CSV table of C-alpha atoms and ligand atoms in Angstrom, one decimal:
chain,number,residue,atom,x,y,z
A,1,MET,CA,118.8,87.9,-144.2
A,2,THR,CA,117.8,89.1,-140.8
A,3,LEU,CA,115.9,92.1,-139.7
A,4,ASP,CA,115.9,92.9,-135.9
A,5,ALA,CA,112.3,92.0,-135.0
A,6,ARG,CA,112.3,94.8,-132.2
A,7,GLN,CA,113.1,97.2,-134.9
A,8,VAL,CA,110.4,96.1,-137.1
A,9,ALA,CA,107.8,96.3,-134.3
A,10,GLU,CA,108.9,99.9,-133.6
A,11,ALA,CA,108.7,100.9,-137.2
A,12,ILE,CA,105.1,99.6,-137.6
A,13,GLY,CA,103.8,100.5,-134.1
A,14,PRO,CA,102.1,103.6,-133.1
A,15,LEU,CA,103.4,106.7,-134.8
A,16,SER,CA,104.0,108.7,-131.6
A,17,HIS,CA,106.5,106.0,-130.6
A,18,ALA,CA,107.6,104.8,-134.0
A,19,ARG,CA,110.8,104.8,-135.6
A,20,SER,CA,112.0,104.5,-139.3
A,21,MET,CA,112.4,101.0,-140.7
A,22,PRO,CA,115.5,99.0,-140.1
A,23,ALA,CA,118.2,99.8,-142.8
A,24,GLY,CA,117.9,96.3,-144.4
A,25,VAL,CA,114.5,97.1,-145.7
A,26,TYR,CA,116.2,99.4,-148.2
A,27,THR,CA,119.7,97.9,-148.4
A,28,ASP,CA,119.7,94.2,-148.2
A,29,PRO,CA,119.5,92.3,-151.6
A,30,ALA,CA,117.8,89.3,-149.9
A,31,PHE,CA,115.1,91.5,-148.7
A,32,PHE,CA,114.7,93.0,-152.1
A,33,ALA,CA,114.5,89.4,-153.6
A,34,ALA,CA,111.7,88.6,-151.3
A,35,GLU,CA,109.8,91.8,-152.1
A,36,ARG,CA,110.2,91.1,-155.7
A,37,GLU,CA,108.5,87.7,-155.4
A,38,GLN,CA,106.0,88.5,-152.9
A,39,VAL,CA,104.9,92.0,-153.7
A,40,LEU,CA,106.1,93.3,-156.9
A,41,LEU,CA,105.5,90.4,-159.3
A,42,ALA,CA,102.3,89.6,-157.4
A,43,GLY,CA,100.7,93.0,-158.0
A,44,TRP,CA,99.8,95.2,-160.9
A,45,ILE,CA,102.5,96.9,-162.6
A,46,PHE,CA,101.7,100.3,-164.6
A,47,LEU,CA,103.1,100.5,-168.0
A,48,ALA,CA,101.6,103.5,-170.0
A,49,ARG,CA,98.5,105.5,-170.9
A,50,ASP,CA,96.3,103.9,-173.4
A,51,ASP,CA,96.4,107.0,-175.5
A,52,GLN,CA,100.2,106.6,-175.9
A,53,LEU,CA,99.4,103.9,-178.3
A,54,ALA,CA,96.6,105.4,-180.3
A,55,ASN,CA,96.9,103.5,-183.7
A,56,THR,CA,97.1,100.0,-185.0
A,57,GLY,CA,100.6,98.8,-184.8
A,58,ASP,CA,101.8,101.2,-182.2
A,59,PHE,CA,104.1,99.7,-179.7
A,60,ARG,CA,106.2,100.7,-176.6
A,61,THR,CA,108.6,98.7,-174.7
A,62,PHE,CA,109.3,98.5,-171.0
A,63,GLU,CA,111.8,97.0,-168.6
A,64,THR,CA,109.6,95.7,-165.7
A,65,VAL,CA,110.5,94.0,-162.5
A,66,GLY,CA,109.5,90.7,-164.4
A,67,GLY,CA,111.6,91.4,-167.4
A,68,PRO,CA,111.1,93.1,-170.8
A,69,VAL,CA,107.6,93.7,-172.0
A,70,ALA,CA,106.2,95.0,-175.3
A,71,LEU,CA,102.8,96.7,-175.6
A,72,VAL,CA,101.3,96.5,-178.9
A,73,ARG,CA,98.0,97.8,-180.4
A,74,GLY,CA,96.6,95.0,-182.7
A,75,ASP,CA,94.7,95.2,-185.9
A,76,ASP,CA,91.5,94.5,-183.9
A,77,GLY,CA,92.2,97.7,-181.7
A,78,ALA,CA,93.2,95.6,-178.7
A,79,LEU,CA,96.1,96.5,-176.7
A,80,ARG,CA,98.2,93.4,-175.9
A,81,ALA,CA,101.3,93.0,-173.6
A,82,PHE,CA,103.8,90.3,-174.6
A,83,ALA,CA,106.9,89.1,-172.7
A,84,ASN,CA,109.4,90.7,-175.1
A,85,PHE,CA,111.2,87.6,-176.2
A,86,CYS,CA,111.4,85.4,-179.3
A,87,ARG,CA,110.1,82.0,-179.1
A,88,HIS,CA,113.1,80.5,-181.0
A,89,ARG,CA,116.0,81.3,-178.8
A,90,GLY,CA,114.9,84.1,-176.8
A,91,SER,CA,116.3,87.3,-178.5
A,92,LEU,CA,114.7,90.5,-177.4
A,93,LEU,CA,112.2,91.6,-180.2
A,94,LEU,CA,111.1,95.1,-180.0
A,95,GLU,CA,113.0,98.0,-178.6
A,96,GLY,CA,112.0,101.8,-177.9
A,97,SER,CA,108.7,102.7,-179.3
A,98,GLY,CA,107.2,103.2,-182.7
A,99,ASN,CA,104.8,101.6,-185.2
A,100,CYS,CA,105.1,98.2,-186.8
A,101,SER,CA,103.0,96.0,-189.2
A,102,ARG,CA,104.8,92.7,-188.1
A,103,ILE,CA,107.4,91.9,-185.4
A,104,VAL,CA,110.4,90.4,-186.9
A,105,CYS,CA,113.2,88.8,-184.6
A,106,PRO,CA,116.4,90.5,-185.2
A,107,TYR,CA,118.4,87.2,-184.7
A,108,HIS,CA,117.0,84.6,-187.2
A,109,ALA,CA,113.8,86.5,-188.5
A,110,TRP,CA,111.0,84.7,-187.1
A,111,GLY,CA,108.1,86.9,-187.9
A,112,TYR,CA,104.9,87.5,-185.7
A,113,ARG,CA,101.7,89.2,-186.4
A,114,ILE,CA,101.0,92.3,-184.1
A,115,ASP,CA,98.5,90.1,-182.3
A,116,GLY,CA,101.4,87.8,-181.2
A,117,ARG,CA,100.7,84.8,-183.6
A,118,LEU,CA,103.7,83.3,-185.2
A,119,GLN,CA,103.6,83.9,-189.0
A,120,HIS,CA,107.0,82.7,-190.4
A,121,ALA,CA,109.7,80.6,-188.9
A,122,PRO,CA,112.3,79.8,-191.6
A,123,ASP,CA,113.9,76.4,-191.9
A,124,MET,CA,111.8,74.8,-189.3
A,125,ASN,CA,110.6,72.1,-191.6
A,126,ASP,CA,112.5,69.3,-190.0
A,127,ALA,CA,111.5,70.1,-186.4
A,128,ILE,CA,109.0,67.2,-185.5
A,129,GLU,CA,105.5,68.5,-184.3
A,130,PHE,CA,106.5,71.9,-184.5
A,131,ASP,CA,103.2,74.1,-184.8
A,132,LYS,CA,103.4,77.7,-185.4
A,133,ALA,CA,100.1,77.9,-183.4
A,134,ASP,CA,102.0,76.8,-180.3
A,135,ASN,CA,104.7,79.4,-180.8
A,136,GLY,CA,103.2,82.6,-180.6
A,137,LEU,CA,104.4,85.5,-178.3
A,138,VAL,CA,103.7,85.0,-174.6
A,139,GLU,CA,101.0,87.2,-173.5
A,140,VAL,CA,101.0,88.9,-170.1
A,141,ARG,CA,97.6,89.7,-168.3
A,142,LEU,CA,96.6,93.2,-168.9
A,143,GLU,CA,93.9,95.3,-167.5
A,144,THR,CA,93.2,99.1,-167.9
A,145,TRP,CA,91.4,101.6,-165.9
A,146,ALA,CA,90.5,105.2,-167.0
A,147,GLY,CA,93.1,105.0,-169.7
A,148,PHE,CA,95.9,103.5,-167.4
A,149,VAL,CA,97.3,100.3,-168.8
A,150,PHE,CA,98.7,97.7,-166.1
A,151,ILE,CA,100.0,94.2,-166.4
A,152,THR,CA,100.5,91.6,-163.8
A,153,TYR,CA,102.6,88.2,-164.0
A,154,ASN,CA,100.3,86.8,-161.4
A,155,GLU,CA,97.4,84.9,-163.0
A,156,THR,CA,95.6,84.9,-159.4
A,157,ALA,CA,95.9,88.5,-158.9
A,158,VAL,CA,92.6,90.1,-157.8
A,159,PRO,CA,91.2,92.3,-160.6
A,160,LEU,CA,92.8,95.7,-160.9
A,161,ILE,CA,89.7,97.5,-160.2
A,162,LYS,CA,89.6,95.7,-156.7
A,163,THR,CA,93.0,97.0,-155.8
A,164,LEU,CA,91.9,100.5,-156.6
A,165,GLY,CA,89.3,100.4,-154.0
A,166,ASP,CA,87.7,103.8,-153.6
A,167,LEU,CA,90.3,105.7,-155.8
A,168,PRO,CA,88.1,105.8,-159.1
A,169,GLN,CA,85.3,107.3,-157.0
A,170,ARG,CA,87.5,109.8,-155.2
A,171,MET,CA,89.1,111.0,-158.7
A,172,GLN,CA,85.8,110.9,-160.5
A,173,SER,CA,85.5,114.5,-160.9
A,174,HIS,CA,88.8,114.8,-162.6
A,175,ARG,CA,87.6,112.6,-165.5
A,176,LEU,CA,90.9,110.9,-165.9
A,177,HIS,CA,89.7,108.8,-168.8
A,178,GLU,CA,89.4,112.2,-170.8
A,179,MET,CA,92.9,113.0,-170.3
A,180,ARG,CA,95.9,112.4,-172.7
A,181,CYS,CA,99.6,112.0,-172.1
A,182,THR,CA,101.7,114.9,-173.5
A,183,TRP,CA,105.0,114.4,-171.7
A,184,THR,CA,107.3,111.9,-170.1
A,185,ILE,CA,110.7,111.9,-168.6
A,186,THR,CA,112.7,109.0,-167.1
A,187,LEU,CA,115.1,109.6,-164.2
A,188,GLU,CA,117.6,106.9,-163.2
A,189,THR,CA,117.8,106.7,-159.4
A,190,HIS,CA,120.3,105.0,-157.2
A,191,CYS,CA,118.0,104.3,-154.3
A,192,ASN,CA,115.6,101.7,-153.1
A,193,TRP,CA,112.1,101.9,-154.7
A,194,LYS,CA,110.2,102.5,-151.4
A,195,LEU,CA,112.2,105.5,-150.7
A,196,ILE,CA,110.7,107.2,-153.7
A,197,LEU,CA,107.2,106.3,-152.6
A,198,GLU,CA,107.8,107.4,-149.0
A,199,ASN,CA,109.0,110.7,-150.2
A,200,ALA,CA,105.9,111.3,-152.3
A,201,MET,CA,103.7,110.7,-149.2
A,202,GLU,CA,105.0,113.6,-147.0
A,203,THR,CA,105.3,117.4,-147.2
A,204,TYR,CA,107.8,117.6,-144.3
A,205,HIS,CA,110.6,117.8,-146.8
A,206,THR,CA,109.2,120.3,-149.3
A,207,GLY,CA,110.3,123.5,-147.7
A,208,VAL,CA,113.9,122.2,-147.4
A,209,VAL,CA,114.5,120.0,-150.5
A,210,HIS,CA,112.4,122.2,-152.7
A,211,ARG,CA,113.0,125.6,-151.1
A,212,GLN,CA,114.1,126.9,-154.6
A,213,SER,CA,111.2,125.5,-156.4
A,214,VAL,CA,107.8,124.6,-155.0
A,215,GLY,CA,108.7,125.5,-151.3
A,216,ALA,CA,107.0,124.6,-148.1
A,217,GLN,CA,103.7,122.8,-148.5
A,218,GLN,CA,100.9,121.5,-146.1
A,219,SER,CA,99.1,118.4,-146.5
A,220,ARG,CA,96.4,116.2,-144.9
A,221,THR,CA,96.0,112.5,-145.0
A,222,LEU,CA,92.8,111.1,-146.5
A,223,PRO,CA,91.3,107.7,-145.6
A,224,THR,CA,91.5,105.1,-148.3
A,225,VAL,CA,89.8,101.8,-149.1
A,226,GLY,CA,92.0,99.6,-151.3
A,227,ASP,CA,95.7,99.2,-152.0
A,228,TRP,CA,96.4,102.9,-152.0
A,229,HIS,CA,97.4,105.8,-149.7
A,230,CYS,CA,96.6,109.3,-150.3
A,231,ILE,CA,97.6,112.8,-149.0
A,232,GLN,CA,96.2,116.1,-150.3
A,233,VAL,CA,98.6,119.0,-150.6
A,234,THR,CA,96.3,121.8,-149.9
A,235,SER,CA,96.3,124.9,-152.1
A,236,GLY,CA,93.7,126.9,-153.8
A,237,ARG,CA,95.5,126.9,-157.0
A,238,SER,CA,97.2,124.1,-159.0
A,239,ILE,CA,100.7,123.3,-157.7
A,240,ALA,CA,101.6,121.7,-161.0
A,241,THR,CA,103.5,125.0,-162.0
A,242,LEU,CA,106.1,126.7,-159.7
A,243,PRO,CA,104.8,129.3,-157.2
A,244,GLY,CA,106.1,132.2,-159.4
A,245,THR,CA,104.0,131.0,-162.5
A,246,PRO,CA,100.3,131.0,-162.1
A,247,PRO,CA,98.8,127.9,-163.8
A,248,PRO,CA,97.8,128.9,-167.5
A,249,PHE,CA,94.9,126.4,-167.6
A,250,ASP,CA,91.7,126.7,-165.9
A,251,PRO,CA,90.7,124.1,-163.2
A,252,ILE,CA,88.7,121.2,-164.6
A,253,ALA,CA,85.0,122.0,-164.9
A,254,GLY,CA,82.9,120.2,-162.3
A,255,LEU,CA,85.5,119.3,-159.8
A,256,ASP,CA,84.0,118.3,-156.5
A,257,ALA,CA,84.5,120.2,-153.4
A,258,ASP,CA,87.2,118.0,-152.0
A,259,ALA,CA,89.3,118.0,-155.3
A,260,GLN,CA,89.1,121.8,-155.5
A,261,GLN,CA,91.2,122.1,-152.3
A,262,GLY,CA,94.3,120.9,-153.5
A,263,THR,CA,96.6,118.2,-155.2
A,264,TYR,CA,96.1,114.5,-154.3
A,265,PHE,CA,99.4,112.7,-154.1
A,266,ALA,CA,98.7,108.9,-153.9
A,267,VAL,CA,100.7,105.7,-153.9
A,268,LEU,CA,99.0,102.9,-155.7
A,269,HIS,CA,100.9,99.7,-154.4
A,270,PRO,CA,103.1,98.2,-155.3
A,271,ALA,CA,105.1,101.0,-157.1
A,272,LEU,CA,103.0,103.7,-158.8
A,273,GLN,CA,102.2,107.2,-157.6
A,274,PHE,CA,99.6,109.7,-158.9
A,275,ALA,CA,99.8,113.4,-158.5
A,276,ILE,CA,96.2,114.7,-159.5
A,277,ALA,CA,95.9,118.5,-159.4
A,278,GLN,CA,92.9,120.8,-160.2
A,279,ASP,CA,94.0,121.1,-163.9
A,280,CYS,CA,96.2,118.1,-164.9
A,281,MET,CA,97.5,114.8,-163.6
A,282,TRP,CA,100.9,113.2,-163.3
A,283,TRP,CA,102.0,109.7,-162.7
A,284,LEU,CA,105.3,108.8,-161.1
A,285,SER,CA,105.9,105.0,-161.9
A,286,VAL,CA,108.7,103.3,-160.1
A,287,THR,CA,110.5,100.4,-161.6
A,288,PRO,CA,112.6,98.7,-158.9
A,289,ILE,CA,115.8,97.2,-160.5
A,290,ALA,CA,117.7,96.3,-157.5
A,291,HIS,CA,117.7,97.0,-153.8
A,292,ASP,CA,119.5,100.3,-154.4
A,293,HIS,CA,118.5,101.1,-158.0
A,294,SER,CA,115.2,102.2,-159.6
A,295,MET,CA,113.9,104.0,-162.5
A,296,LEU,CA,111.3,106.7,-162.2
A,297,GLU,CA,109.3,107.8,-165.0
A,298,ILE,CA,107.1,110.9,-164.6
A,299,GLY,CA,104.3,111.4,-167.2
A,300,GLY,CA,102.0,114.4,-167.6
A,301,CYS,CA,98.4,114.5,-168.7
A,302,PHE,CA,96.0,117.2,-169.5
A,303,PRO,CA,92.2,117.0,-170.4
A,304,ALA,CA,92.0,116.3,-174.3
A,305,ASP,CA,90.0,119.7,-174.9
A,306,VAL,CA,92.9,121.7,-173.2
A,307,ILE,CA,95.4,119.9,-175.4
A,308,ALA,CA,93.4,120.8,-178.5
A,309,ALA,CA,93.1,124.4,-177.7
A,310,GLU,CA,95.6,127.0,-179.3
A,311,GLY,CA,98.9,127.7,-177.4
A,312,PHE,CA,98.8,124.4,-175.6
A,313,ALA,CA,102.5,123.6,-176.2
A,314,ALA,CA,103.7,126.9,-174.8
A,315,ASN,CA,101.4,126.9,-171.9
A,316,ALA,CA,102.3,123.4,-170.8
A,317,ALA,CA,106.0,124.0,-170.9
A,318,PRO,CA,106.2,125.5,-167.2
A,319,TYR,CA,104.3,122.3,-166.1
A,320,TYR,CA,107.0,120.1,-167.4
A,321,GLU,CA,109.8,122.2,-166.0
A,322,ARG,CA,108.2,122.1,-162.6
A,323,TRP,CA,108.0,118.4,-162.7
A,324,GLU,CA,111.5,117.8,-163.9
A,325,VAL,CA,113.1,120.2,-161.4
A,326,VAL,CA,111.2,118.8,-158.5
A,327,GLY,CA,111.8,115.2,-159.5
A,328,ARG,CA,115.5,115.8,-159.9
A,329,GLU,CA,115.6,117.5,-156.4
A,330,ASP,CA,113.9,114.4,-154.9
A,331,VAL,CA,116.2,112.0,-156.6
A,332,GLY,CA,119.0,114.1,-155.2
A,333,ILE,CA,118.0,113.7,-151.6
A,334,LEU,CA,117.0,110.1,-152.0
A,335,GLU,CA,120.5,109.1,-153.2
A,336,LYS,CA,122.0,110.7,-150.2
A,337,GLN,CA,119.6,108.9,-148.1
A,338,GLN,CA,120.4,105.5,-149.7
A,339,ARG,CA,124.0,106.0,-149.4
A,340,ALA,CA,123.7,106.8,-145.6
A,341,LEU,CA,121.5,103.9,-145.0
A,342,GLY,CA,124.4,101.6,-145.8
A,343,SER,CA,126.4,102.8,-142.7
A,344,VAL,CA,127.1,99.9,-140.4
A,345,ALA,CA,126.5,102.3,-137.5
A,346,TYR,CA,122.9,103.2,-138.7
A,347,THR,CA,120.0,102.9,-136.3
A,348,PRO,CA,116.5,103.9,-137.1
A,349,GLY,CA,115.4,107.4,-136.1
A,350,ARG,CA,112.2,108.7,-134.7
A,351,LEU,CA,109.2,109.7,-137.0
A,352,SER,CA,107.4,112.9,-137.0
A,353,TRP,CA,103.5,113.1,-137.1
A,354,ARG,CA,104.1,114.2,-140.5
A,355,ASP,CA,105.6,111.0,-141.5
A,356,ASP,CA,102.3,109.0,-141.0
A,357,GLN,CA,101.9,108.0,-144.6
A,358,VAL,CA,105.8,107.2,-144.9
A,359,GLN,CA,105.2,104.7,-142.1
A,360,ALA,CA,101.9,103.5,-143.8
A,361,VAL,CA,103.4,102.9,-147.2
A,362,THR,CA,106.3,100.7,-146.2
A,363,ALA,CA,104.3,99.0,-143.6
A,364,TRP,CA,101.8,97.8,-146.3
A,365,VAL,CA,104.9,96.2,-148.1
A,366,LEU,CA,106.1,94.5,-144.9
A,367,GLU,CA,102.7,93.0,-144.0
A,368,ARG,CA,102.8,91.2,-147.5
A,369,LEU,CA,106.1,89.5,-146.8
A,370,PRO,CA,106.3,86.1,-144.9
A,371,GLU,CA,107.1,86.3,-141.1
A,372,HIS,CA,110.6,84.9,-141.5
A,373,VAL,CA,111.6,87.8,-143.9
A,374,ARG,CA,109.9,90.4,-141.7
A,375,THR,CA,111.2,89.4,-138.4
A,376,GLY,CA,114.3,87.3,-139.1
A,377,GLN,CA,112.7,84.3,-137.1
A,378,PRO,CA,113.1,81.0,-138.8
A,379,ALA,CA,110.3,80.0,-141.2
A,380,GLY,CA,107.6,77.6,-139.9
B,401,FES,S1,116.1,84.0,-181.5
B,401,FES,FE1,114.5,84.9,-182.6
B,401,FES,S2,114.5,84.0,-184.7
B,401,FES,FE2,116.1,83.0,-183.4
B,402,FE2,FE1,109.7,116.1,-153.0
């Protein structure tokens, strides 16, 4: 795999001279393999909101860039993430979501407790030095912040809170920990994962791609500390409903002056987006599957007291409609972009000042790849 070193230098250089990334950054399976190892598996992967698994035995399953994972709430109240495979011969254990009191393998019925310990392993009496205590489910490192549950396959990854930098402080007045998830949708997307993140970091396209829905928007870039980037789409009202539908819910009490000015669109590396409005918050979680294939899950959260109030379901419906419509509009344009990036005649085009965070998001990824991947120069 080779990227043109001059093209890479132009893509990460000063914005007034910069061009888009070389096409291989989005189209090359070998580049994707390097990203998977160096960036995606090395970082923190968002799975769910803590409140989506409220009760003992609640479970949800996920396809992650590191394979299938099950998130389970134990008898002790703790959430655990397990690699979702059986310790006998590796069958998938749990599927979908639900509640269970035990985890029984669908192949030969090994049974596990919901804390991962192996409880039953039939007909293993002849296996010398087979100890059930050594054959529990494989746990994956898990950390949470403000109700967001993340895992990492990297035992030496820095704590989640460190990667968040000043994000918690910036979003403090939204009291995200008091929010609950009320809706999710998953969109299959035939494009590279970074195109989805780049798209979230500019309002250059909104008046075109979303002319029938949210329409033209203006945004400003905010300085950040940590592994995140942020723009704020400026608007005195929440933009989490379409322009023709005034938001039914009041702004969150006590929002700071900055937060009152609009909606934060953030990318938390490697592959999570937040959209945090004056009255609610949304996550857009990208699961990269291949260089040209990703899954996008959109989840919506409102403050717990808003959800508890009468009429919530009817009032929330226009929000769900807005995020689905806009999400599908974005997926449509990104699939067109991915197809065209495959042209052998493609050359990177110039960037606008409105593309500053498009550039920043993918430059962050490139910086974390070994030099020979970035530049096509031999390793060493
Ligand atoms: S693979 Fe699970 S019991 Fe055999
Ligand atoms: Fe968009």
